[in-house]
Amino acid sequence: MPYAIELRDISKRFGAVQANKDICLQVPAGTIHGIIGENGAGKSTLMSIIYGFYEADTGHIEVDGKRVDIRSSQDAINAGIGMVHQHFMLVENFSVLENVILGAEGGAVLKNGIGAARVELQRLAHEYSLDIDVDAIVEELPVGLQQRVEILKALYRGARILILDEPTGVLTPQEADHLFRILKALKEQGVTVLLITHKLREIMASTDNVSVMRQGEMVAHRETVNTSKEDLAELMVGKKVRLTVDKDEAQPSDVLLSAKNLSQFDSQGVKRLKDVSLELRAGEILGIAGVSGNGQSELLSVLSGITPMDEGEIHFAGQVINAKAPKNAAQMRDLKMAHVPEDRHKMGLVTGFEAYEAAVLGYHNSPVYNGKILMNRKAMLDECNDRMAAWDVRPPNPHLKTANFSGGNQQKIVIAREVEQNPEVLLIGQPTRGVDIGAIENIHEQIVKLRDSGKAILLVSVELDEIMALSDRIIVMFDGAVVGELDAKDANERTLGLMMANAFNEEEGVSA
Amino acid sequence: MSQAKVPAWVNVALIPVLNILLAFLVSGLVILAIGENPIEAAGYLIYGAFGYDEGMGYTLYYATNLIFTGLAVSVAFKGGLFNIGGEGQAYIGGLGVGLICLSLDHTMPFYVIAPLAVIGAAVFGAAWGYIPAYLQARRGSHIVITTIMFNFIASSLMVYLIVNWLKQDGRMAPNSRTFEENAWLPYLHEVFSPLGIEIGDSPLNLSFIWALLCCVFVWGLVWHTRWGYQLRTLGTNPTAARYAGIDTAKVTIWAMLISGGLAGFVGLNEIMGVNHNLLLNFTAGYGFAGIAVALMGRNNPIGIILAAILFGALYQGGAELAFEIPTITPEIVVVIQGLVILFSGALEHMFKDRIEGFFIRRAVA
């Protein structure tokens, strides 16, 4: 039996970067095949080649044993390949039906096309148990259902091979499990699924086979039943890695920061942060769990002084900060609060700056970096050199543009900048997002070390594993509010997942 | 991920030169199309701009204005602001110079008037930049729209002031009286001749030296002060600027004040250096040409000097060319200028990827 899709010696080079090198892959029809690798391993490039966004320099693709020439996404669709992108490609204010027929309207007048599509969609929804209200407006649907629309879109175009790129990034664990049930149903109907992810748990839970990519090459193929998380992690990184964090019992002492009933409205007047109260103690890591977009970013932004709160107050370093007496980010820094933002590209760094310039962002007014009139370049460079050595930033070149460092090294530059100021409170968002597994271990160790030196740390992460591994106490946020708090010892994936979906009380009948 | 380096001279020199050559190639086709010899035309253009002292003097005189407006655009641009209002700021800056000269030229010596005129140009130009800056920073009005509006307002205001207040009594001409000579900026040929250096007569005056000093000032300010650091942070990543606690409104306003002040210095060259009276429309589009100069000079002071000289040469050489070959009208000269802007500004990246790719492959191989 021919493979549903087979890649033969695919290579792709961008300038000096060999993104894919002699990739071979065979995916039997009707299976779920995982592709796993670190950021920058070449997974996305490979999928873009299959879906026709890029053309391979060498090599070719076979679908059902026949060689196909894919030069555009239309060619891919014609070959029966569908793709669900990490960031949905939906028109938010269109209905489900309108989104599904977009690009396949079937003529200049919509009426006929819509009628036919409605019938077809109902058939598909029934066949694959993908129930959805086809007249609902997409932006009013929860993300899990929006993703379902993407899947329907692909199936409507006749996809027999479905590629999903990091599909669970925006889902709760329960929604993710539901997605995997859908994928199993698709598989039973003979659809072949390619699942791109960096989450080992998902690979283990849902795939039949798994291929591992590292630095542009396909380094291993495994049957999922014959492998393990540790095995896959080692293949991804190329060396043994530890997936847990060693830390002693926390010794929390004084409350360093307390927030009372913080609320914040966005520019449209929507309340994004709802009466959030919390206390940060010295020598403790407080984890904020929640699905991305449930107020965590706003919380960091208000605590760090980037946006003023509209209601509530913060007690910190002997000061009372409220809407009448706000403090901006520079003033909060002066009170010894450091902040590693969630998005280092958008916020934590200026990617056009050389590393030594980005390494003083936020502290650029400090007398250490300034002479009377001009900035003291030598002091900045010396310090940057020292820190790059101490934090093992590679390459250790303070003149390299920040954009040209890898994600992990960029993050080290940011964390070093904030931690070396010896703050009392560290706010840290998504500390290891887009960071290589090898560097994660190091970053986690640094966070625990800071805790053990008696500082207070607020950790925001959408990775539950990370929250559970690092935190001493966990707060769960949903829709801008705190919906639960628990000791890290009592936390498990299921409890947290239910709280993140705000379904804990209903299902368990227990007050959180 | 490995990152091969492209040699610096490729971006700084090779690509701009290629773009300019391409612009001249297309210009050559235009000239060919109207039945003239492009080689001959290029000869007149280059000789007219650089071939003799007076021509060179004119080229640098035009370049002086373009350096001021180019710097003005670049300082604002470094802060992420597109200042289209250089024209109006230069106009009002000239008003400042004119008012100082008209009120002091009977009583004060040159060395008092000159620094006051510099301050007058800067303050008036900055004031004209302040209003759009304030509206952008505190009220959210888009600076491109407001600066364009302020060009029109400046133009009407100057007509009103000159016609109703500053015009000489009993004269039809819409300009002020001529300043006394102690309020004239010395021409460079006058400055140099006592030193035994003879250069041809041209309108090139001391404001050219001031323009070069301004380049040094901008270079130091933008790349070596903490204010410049904040400006560049704001310009490349406003979110990071807020994260860093930078007062973005304040930096925006100061950027426009400095930008407006620099543009205002056009008034020194034109009013105090050449015309010696306050008149209408002396800015003649330098404010807009400054955008092209800044773009081509990559917002870098050295680049701006080179780009300003190139444009100055096109003005001067173009005038000479239109004079020597009457079928090449001044409009065709404007077409050539337009092509230079098109190829080195709008189509700047046309070859970039390919050329960089070539050097990267060579570096890897």
JSON list of N, CA and C in Angstrom, two decimals, chain A residues 405-430:
[
{"chain": "A", "resi": 405, "resn": "PHE", "atom": "N", "xyz": [20.42, 36.73, 17.70]},
{"chain": "A", "resi": 405, "resn": "PHE", "atom": "CA", "xyz": [20.62, 35.69, 18.69]},
{"chain": "A", "resi": 405, "resn": "PHE", "atom": "C", "xyz": [19.46, 34.70, 18.61]},
{"chain": "A", "resi": 406, "resn": "SER", "atom": "N", "xyz": [19.69, 33.48, 19.06]},
{"chain": "A", "resi": 406, "resn": "SER", "atom": "CA", "xyz": [18.59, 32.52, 19.10]},
{"chain": "A", "resi": 406, "resn": "SER", "atom": "C", "xyz": [17.66, 32.90, 20.25]},
{"chain": "A", "resi": 407, "resn": "GLY", "atom": "N", "xyz": [16.45, 32.33, 20.24]},
{"chain": "A", "resi": 407, "resn": "GLY", "atom": "CA", "xyz": [15.45, 32.66, 21.25]},
{"chain": "A", "resi": 407, "resn": "GLY", "atom": "C", "xyz": [15.99, 32.48, 22.66]},
{"chain": "A", "resi": 408, "resn": "GLY", "atom": "N", "xyz": [16.67, 31.38, 22.91]},
{"chain": "A", "resi": 408, "resn": "GLY", "atom": "CA", "xyz": [17.17, 31.11, 24.24]},
{"chain": "A", "resi": 408, "resn": "GLY", "atom": "C", "xyz": [18.19, 32.14, 24.68]},
{"chain": "A", "resi": 409, "resn": "ASN", "atom": "N", "xyz": [19.06, 32.52, 23.76]},
{"chain": "A", "resi": 409, "resn": "ASN", "atom": "CA", "xyz": [20.09, 33.50, 24.11]},
{"chain": "A", "resi": 409, "resn": "ASN", "atom": "C", "xyz": [19.50, 34.89, 24.28]},
{"chain": "A", "resi": 410, "resn": "GLN", "atom": "N", "xyz": [18.50, 35.23, 23.48]},
{"chain": "A", "resi": 410, "resn": "GLN", "atom": "CA", "xyz": [17.80, 36.50, 23.69]},
{"chain": "A", "resi": 410, "resn": "GLN", "atom": "C", "xyz": [17.19, 36.53, 25.08]},
{"chain": "A", "resi": 411, "resn": "GLN", "atom": "N", "xyz": [16.56, 35.41, 25.44]},
{"chain": "A", "resi": 411, "resn": "GLN", "atom": "CA", "xyz": [15.91, 35.36, 26.75]},
{"chain": "A", "resi": 411, "resn": "GLN", "atom": "C", "xyz": [16.94, 35.49, 27.86]},
{"chain": "A", "resi": 412, "resn": "LYS", "atom": "N", "xyz": [18.12, 34.90, 27.66]},
{"chain": "A", "resi": 412, "resn": "LYS", "atom": "CA", "xyz": [19.17, 35.03, 28.68]},
{"chain": "A", "resi": 412, "resn": "LYS", "atom": "C", "xyz": [19.59, 36.49, 28.82]},
{"chain": "A", "resi": 413, "resn": "ILE", "atom": "N", "xyz": [19.64, 37.21, 27.70]},
{"chain": "A", "resi": 413, "resn": "ILE", "atom": "CA", "xyz": [20.02, 38.62, 27.78]},
{"chain": "A", "resi": 413, "resn": "ILE", "atom": "C", "xyz": [18.99, 39.38, 28.61]},
{"chain": "A", "resi": 414, "resn": "VAL", "atom": "N", "xyz": [17.71, 39.08, 28.38]},
{"chain": "A", "resi": 414, "resn": "VAL", "atom": "CA", "xyz": [16.66, 39.78, 29.12]},
{"chain": "A", "resi": 414, "resn": "VAL", "atom": "C", "xyz": [16.69, 39.39, 30.60]},
{"chain": "A", "resi": 415, "resn": "ILE", "atom": "N", "xyz": [16.76, 38.09, 30.87]},
{"chain": "A", "resi": 415, "resn": "ILE", "atom": "CA", "xyz": [16.71, 37.65, 32.27]},
{"chain": "A", "resi": 415, "resn": "ILE", "atom": "C", "xyz": [17.94, 38.16, 33.02]},
{"chain": "A", "resi": 416, "resn": "ALA", "atom": "N", "xyz": [19.11, 38.10, 32.37]},
{"chain": "A", "resi": 416, "resn": "ALA", "atom": "CA", "xyz": [20.32, 38.60, 33.02]},
{"chain": "A", "resi": 416, "resn": "ALA", "atom": "C", "xyz": [20.16, 40.07, 33.36]},
{"chain": "A", "resi": 417, "resn": "ARG", "atom": "N", "xyz": [19.63, 40.85, 32.41]},
{"chain": "A", "resi": 417, "resn": "ARG", "atom": "CA", "xyz": [19.45, 42.28, 32.64]},
{"chain": "A", "resi": 417, "resn": "ARG", "atom": "C", "xyz": [18.60, 42.53, 33.88]},
{"chain": "A", "resi": 418, "resn": "GLU", "atom": "N", "xyz": [17.51, 41.78, 34.00]},
{"chain": "A", "resi": 418, "resn": "GLU", "atom": "CA", "xyz": [16.57, 42.03, 35.09]},
{"chain": "A", "resi": 418, "resn": "GLU", "atom": "C", "xyz": [17.09, 41.48, 36.41]},
{"chain": "A", "resi": 419, "resn": "VAL", "atom": "N", "xyz": [17.64, 40.26, 36.37]},
{"chain": "A", "resi": 419, "resn": "VAL", "atom": "CA", "xyz": [18.06, 39.62, 37.61]},
{"chain": "A", "resi": 419, "resn": "VAL", "atom": "C", "xyz": [19.30, 40.29, 38.19]},
{"chain": "A", "resi": 420, "resn": "GLU", "atom": "N", "xyz": [20.22, 40.72, 37.34]},
{"chain": "A", "resi": 420, "resn": "GLU", "atom": "CA", "xyz": [21.47, 41.31, 37.82]},
{"chain": "A", "resi": 420, "resn": "GLU", "atom": "C", "xyz": [21.26, 42.66, 38.49]},
{"chain": "A", "resi": 421, "resn": "GLN", "atom": "N", "xyz": [20.05, 43.24, 38.36]},
{"chain": "A", "resi": 421, "resn": "GLN", "atom": "CA", "xyz": [19.78, 44.48, 39.07]},
{"chain": "A", "resi": 421, "resn": "GLN", "atom": "C", "xyz": [19.44, 44.20, 40.52]},
{"chain": "A", "resi": 422, "resn": "ASN", "atom": "N", "xyz": [19.48, 42.92, 40.89]},
{"chain": "A", "resi": 422, "resn": "ASN", "atom": "CA", "xyz": [19.19, 42.50, 42.25]},
{"chain": "A", "resi": 422, "resn": "ASN", "atom": "C", "xyz": [17.84, 43.04, 42.75]},
{"chain": "A", "resi": 423, "resn": "PRO", "atom": "N", "xyz": [16.76, 42.66, 42.07]},
{"chain": "A", "resi": 423, "resn": "PRO", "atom": "CA", "xyz": [15.44, 43.17, 42.43]},
{"chain": "A", "resi": 423, "resn": "PRO", "atom": "C", "xyz": [14.89, 42.49, 43.68]},
{"chain": "A", "resi": 424, "resn": "GLU", "atom": "N", "xyz": [13.90, 43.13, 44.31]},
{"chain": "A", "resi": 424, "resn": "GLU", "atom": "CA", "xyz": [13.19, 42.48, 45.42]},
{"chain": "A", "resi": 424, "resn": "GLU", "atom": "C", "xyz": [12.09, 41.59, 44.88]},
{"chain": "A", "resi": 425, "resn": "VAL", "atom": "N", "xyz": [11.44, 42.06, 43.82]},
{"chain": "A", "resi": 425, "resn": "VAL", "atom": "CA", "xyz": [10.35, 41.31, 43.21]},
{"chain": "A", "resi": 425, "resn": "VAL", "atom": "C", "xyz": [10.66, 41.13, 41.72]},
{"chain": "A", "resi": 426, "resn": "LEU", "atom": "N", "xyz": [10.51, 39.91, 41.25]},
{"chain": "A", "resi": 426, "resn": "LEU", "atom": "CA", "xyz": [10.69, 39.66, 39.82]},
{"chain": "A", "resi": 426, "resn": "LEU", "atom": "C", "xyz": [9.36, 39.18, 39.23]},
{"chain": "A", "resi": 427, "resn": "LEU", "atom": "N", "xyz": [8.88, 39.91, 38.23]},
{"chain": "A", "resi": 427, "resn": "LEU", "atom": "CA", "xyz": [7.72, 39.43, 37.47]},
{"chain": "A", "resi": 427, "resn": "LEU", "atom": "C", "xyz": [8.30, 38.76, 36.23]},
{"chain": "A", "resi": 428, "resn": "ILE", "atom": "N", "xyz": [7.87, 37.54, 35.98]},
{"chain": "A", "resi": 428, "resn": "ILE", "atom": "CA", "xyz": [8.45, 36.85, 34.83]},
{"chain": "A", "resi": 428, "resn": "ILE", "atom": "C", "xyz": [7.36, 36.14, 34.04]},
{"chain": "A", "resi": 429, "resn": "GLY", "atom": "N", "xyz": [7.23, 36.52, 32.77]},
{"chain": "A", "resi": 429, "resn": "GLY", "atom": "CA", "xyz": [6.18, 35.97, 31.92]},
{"chain": "A", "resi": 429, "resn": "GLY", "atom": "C", "xyz": [6.75, 35.01, 30.89]},
{"chain": "A", "resi": 430, "resn": "GLN", "atom": "N", "xyz": [6.16, 33.87, 30.76]},
{"chain": "A", "resi": 430, "resn": "GLN", "atom": "CA", "xyz": [6.56, 32.86, 29.76]},
{"chain": "A", "resi": 430, "resn": "GLN", "atom": "C", "xyz": [8.09, 32.75, 29.67]}
]
